[in-house]
Backbone as a ProteinNet text record, in pm:
[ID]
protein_1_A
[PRIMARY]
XXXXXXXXXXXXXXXXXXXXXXXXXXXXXXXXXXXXXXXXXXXXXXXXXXXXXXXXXXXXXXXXXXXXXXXXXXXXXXXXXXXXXXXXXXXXXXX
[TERTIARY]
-1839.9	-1823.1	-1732.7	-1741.8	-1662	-1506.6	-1516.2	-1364.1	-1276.6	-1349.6	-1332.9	-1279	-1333.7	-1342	-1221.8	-1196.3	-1039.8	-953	-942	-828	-804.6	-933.2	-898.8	-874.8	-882	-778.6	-658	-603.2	-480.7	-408.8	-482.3	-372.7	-377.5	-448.9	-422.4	-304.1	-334.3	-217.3	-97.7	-67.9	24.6	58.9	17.8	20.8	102.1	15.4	67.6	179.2	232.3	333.2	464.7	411.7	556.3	538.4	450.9	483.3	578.4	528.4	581.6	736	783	912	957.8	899.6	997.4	1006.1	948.1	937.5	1002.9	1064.5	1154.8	1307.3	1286.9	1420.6	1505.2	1421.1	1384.7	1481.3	1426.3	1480.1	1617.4	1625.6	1724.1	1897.2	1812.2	1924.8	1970.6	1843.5	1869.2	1986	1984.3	2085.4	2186.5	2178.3	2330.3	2417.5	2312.9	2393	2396.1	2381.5	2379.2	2562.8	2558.3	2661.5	2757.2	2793.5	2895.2	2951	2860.7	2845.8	2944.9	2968.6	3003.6	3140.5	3158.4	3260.8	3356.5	3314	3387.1	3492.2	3413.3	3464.9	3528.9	3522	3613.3	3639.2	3645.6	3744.1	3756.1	3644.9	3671.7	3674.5	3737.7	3718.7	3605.8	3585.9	3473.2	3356.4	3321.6	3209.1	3203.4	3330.1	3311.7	3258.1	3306.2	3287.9	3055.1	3065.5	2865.2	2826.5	2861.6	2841.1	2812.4	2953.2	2968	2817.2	2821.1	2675.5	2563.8	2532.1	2403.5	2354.5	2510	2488.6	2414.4	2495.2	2478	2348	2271.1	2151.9	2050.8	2076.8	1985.5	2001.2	2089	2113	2030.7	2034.5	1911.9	1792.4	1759.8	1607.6	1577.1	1676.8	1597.8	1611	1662.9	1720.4	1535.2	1517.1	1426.7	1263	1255.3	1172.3	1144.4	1275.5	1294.8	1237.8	1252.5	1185.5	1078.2	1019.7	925.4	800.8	838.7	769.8	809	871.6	821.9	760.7	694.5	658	498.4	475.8	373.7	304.5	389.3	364	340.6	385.1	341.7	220.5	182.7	50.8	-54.7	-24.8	-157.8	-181.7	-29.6	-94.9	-172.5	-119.9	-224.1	-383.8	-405.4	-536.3	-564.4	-519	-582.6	-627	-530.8	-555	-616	-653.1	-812.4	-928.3	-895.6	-1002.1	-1071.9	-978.9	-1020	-1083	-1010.2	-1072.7	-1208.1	-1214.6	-1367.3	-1506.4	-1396.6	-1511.5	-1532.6	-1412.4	-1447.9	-1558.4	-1531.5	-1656.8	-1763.2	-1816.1	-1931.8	-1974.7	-1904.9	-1951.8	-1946.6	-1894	-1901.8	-2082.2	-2106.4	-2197.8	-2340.2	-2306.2	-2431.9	-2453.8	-2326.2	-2393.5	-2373.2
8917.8	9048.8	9137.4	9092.6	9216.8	9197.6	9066.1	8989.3	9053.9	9041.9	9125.1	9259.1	9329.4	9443.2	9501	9376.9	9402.4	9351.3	9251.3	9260.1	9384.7	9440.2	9537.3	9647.8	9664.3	9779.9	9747.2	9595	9582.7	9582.3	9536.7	9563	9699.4	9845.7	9945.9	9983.2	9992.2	9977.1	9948.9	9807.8	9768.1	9848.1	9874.1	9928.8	10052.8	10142.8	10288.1	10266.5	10155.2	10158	10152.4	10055.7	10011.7	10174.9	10226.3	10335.1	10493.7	10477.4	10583.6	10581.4	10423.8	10368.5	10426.4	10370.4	10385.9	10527.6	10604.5	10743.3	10821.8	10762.2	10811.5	10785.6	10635.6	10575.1	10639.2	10678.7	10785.9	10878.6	10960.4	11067.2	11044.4	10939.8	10940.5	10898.9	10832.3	10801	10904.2	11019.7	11165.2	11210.3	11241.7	11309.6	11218.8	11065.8	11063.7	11069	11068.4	11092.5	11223.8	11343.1	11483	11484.8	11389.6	11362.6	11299.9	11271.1	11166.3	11294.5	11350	11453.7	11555.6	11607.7	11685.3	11673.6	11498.2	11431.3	11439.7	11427.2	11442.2	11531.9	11643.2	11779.7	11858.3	11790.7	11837.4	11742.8	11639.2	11513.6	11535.9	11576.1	11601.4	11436.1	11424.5	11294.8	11284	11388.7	11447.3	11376.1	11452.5	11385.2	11284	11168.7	11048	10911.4	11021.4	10925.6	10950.6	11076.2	11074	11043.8	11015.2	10893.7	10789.4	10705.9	10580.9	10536.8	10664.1	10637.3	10596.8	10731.4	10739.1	10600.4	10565.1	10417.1	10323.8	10285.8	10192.5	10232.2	10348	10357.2	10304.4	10380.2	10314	10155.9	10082.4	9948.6	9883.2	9954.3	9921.3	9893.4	10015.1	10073.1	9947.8	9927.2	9813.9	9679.3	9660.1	9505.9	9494.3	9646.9	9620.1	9619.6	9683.7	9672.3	9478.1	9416.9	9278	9201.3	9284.3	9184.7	9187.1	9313.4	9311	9291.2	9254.8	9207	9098.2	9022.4	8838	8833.6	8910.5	8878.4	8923.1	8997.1	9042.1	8918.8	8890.9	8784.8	8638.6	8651.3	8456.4	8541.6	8660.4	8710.3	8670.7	8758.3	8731.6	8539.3	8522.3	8331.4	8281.8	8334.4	8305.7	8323.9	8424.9	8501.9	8401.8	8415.5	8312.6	8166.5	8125.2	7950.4	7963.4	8042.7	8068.9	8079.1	8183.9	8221.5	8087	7985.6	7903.5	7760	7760.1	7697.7	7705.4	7813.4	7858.6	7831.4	7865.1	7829.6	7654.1	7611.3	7472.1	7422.8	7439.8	7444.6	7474.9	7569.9	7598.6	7556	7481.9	7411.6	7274	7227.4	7084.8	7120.9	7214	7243	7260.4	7261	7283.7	7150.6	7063.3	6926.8	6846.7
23540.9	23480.4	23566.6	23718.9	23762.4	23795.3	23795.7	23786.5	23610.9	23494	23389.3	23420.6	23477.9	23493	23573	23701.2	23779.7	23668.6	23582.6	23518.4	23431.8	23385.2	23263.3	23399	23534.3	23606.5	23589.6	23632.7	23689	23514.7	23414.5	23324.4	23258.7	23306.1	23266	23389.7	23471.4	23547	23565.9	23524.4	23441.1	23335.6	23237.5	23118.6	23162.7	23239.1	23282.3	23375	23438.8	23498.5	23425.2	23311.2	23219.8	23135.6	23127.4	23003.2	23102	23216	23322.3	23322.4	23287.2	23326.3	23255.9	23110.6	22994.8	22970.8	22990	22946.7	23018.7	23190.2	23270	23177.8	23154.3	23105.5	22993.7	22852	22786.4	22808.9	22936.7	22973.8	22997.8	23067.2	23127.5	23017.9	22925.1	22789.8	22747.6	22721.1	22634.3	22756.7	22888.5	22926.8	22951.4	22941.4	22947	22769.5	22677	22550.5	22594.4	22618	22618.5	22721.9	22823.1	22905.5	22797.5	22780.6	22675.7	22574.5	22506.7	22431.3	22501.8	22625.2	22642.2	22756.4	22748.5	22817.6	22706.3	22600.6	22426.2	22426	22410.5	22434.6	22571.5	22703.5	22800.8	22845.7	22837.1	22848.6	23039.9	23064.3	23276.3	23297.6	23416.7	23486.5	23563.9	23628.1	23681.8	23595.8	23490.5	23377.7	23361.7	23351.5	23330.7	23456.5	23540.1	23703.9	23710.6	23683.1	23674.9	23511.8	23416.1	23319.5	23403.6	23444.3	23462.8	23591.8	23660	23781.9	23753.1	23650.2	23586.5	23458.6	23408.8	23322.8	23458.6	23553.1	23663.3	23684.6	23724.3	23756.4	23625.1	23555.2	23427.4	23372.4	23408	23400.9	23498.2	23639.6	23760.3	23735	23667.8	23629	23543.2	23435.3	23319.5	23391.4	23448.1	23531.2	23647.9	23680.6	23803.1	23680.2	23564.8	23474.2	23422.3	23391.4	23331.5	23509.8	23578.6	23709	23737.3	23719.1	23737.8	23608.1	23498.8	23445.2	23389.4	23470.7	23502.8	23606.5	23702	23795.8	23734.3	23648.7	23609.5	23520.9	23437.4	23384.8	23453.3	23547.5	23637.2	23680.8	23740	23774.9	23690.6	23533	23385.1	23405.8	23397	23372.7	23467.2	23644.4	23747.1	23712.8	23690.3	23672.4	23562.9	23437.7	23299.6	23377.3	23425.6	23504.4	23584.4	23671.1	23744.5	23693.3	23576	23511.1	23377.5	23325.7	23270.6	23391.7	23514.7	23643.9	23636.4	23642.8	23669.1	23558.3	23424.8	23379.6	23346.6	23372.1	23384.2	23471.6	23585	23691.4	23666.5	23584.6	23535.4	23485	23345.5	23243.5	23299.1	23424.1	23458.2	23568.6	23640.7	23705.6	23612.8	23480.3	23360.3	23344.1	23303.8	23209.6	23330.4
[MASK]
+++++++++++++++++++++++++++++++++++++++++++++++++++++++++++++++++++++++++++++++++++++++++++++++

């Protein structure tokens, strides 16, 4: 039961980590369309050089999101293949 109980932390955790991301990421789309938007209309070089940054950063962000949840994922399968381990053992320790 209490092994239950750490997965249902680590996958709210999980959960609230990927939703923190995305909701930064979010943000971060709205101002660079708001940027683009207004690269349109004054055509600065200036504007286009912190576009081109802020793309590179947000390309980071999703690249370090796609990493870190394969790493999350070989974690869930760890935990599942333990967790079916175990109950193998049990049920070989019954009959």
């Amino acid at each position: 039961m209490e092994e239950k109980i750490e997965l249902n932390v680590f996958l709210n955790k999980l959960v609230s980590s990927f939703a923190k991301k995305f909701e930064k990421l979010e943000k971060d789309i709205k101002g660079l369309k708001s940027d683009i938007e207004n690269f349109k209309q004054s055509k600065d070089k200036n504007s286009l050089k912190e576009i081109e940054d802020k793309l590179r950063k947000l390309e980071i962000s999703v690249n370090s999101i796609k990493n870190k949840s394969q790493i999350d994922k070989s974690i869930l399968k760890l935990i599942e293949s333990e967790e079916q381990e175990r109950k193998s053992e049990e049920y070989g320790r019954r009959f």
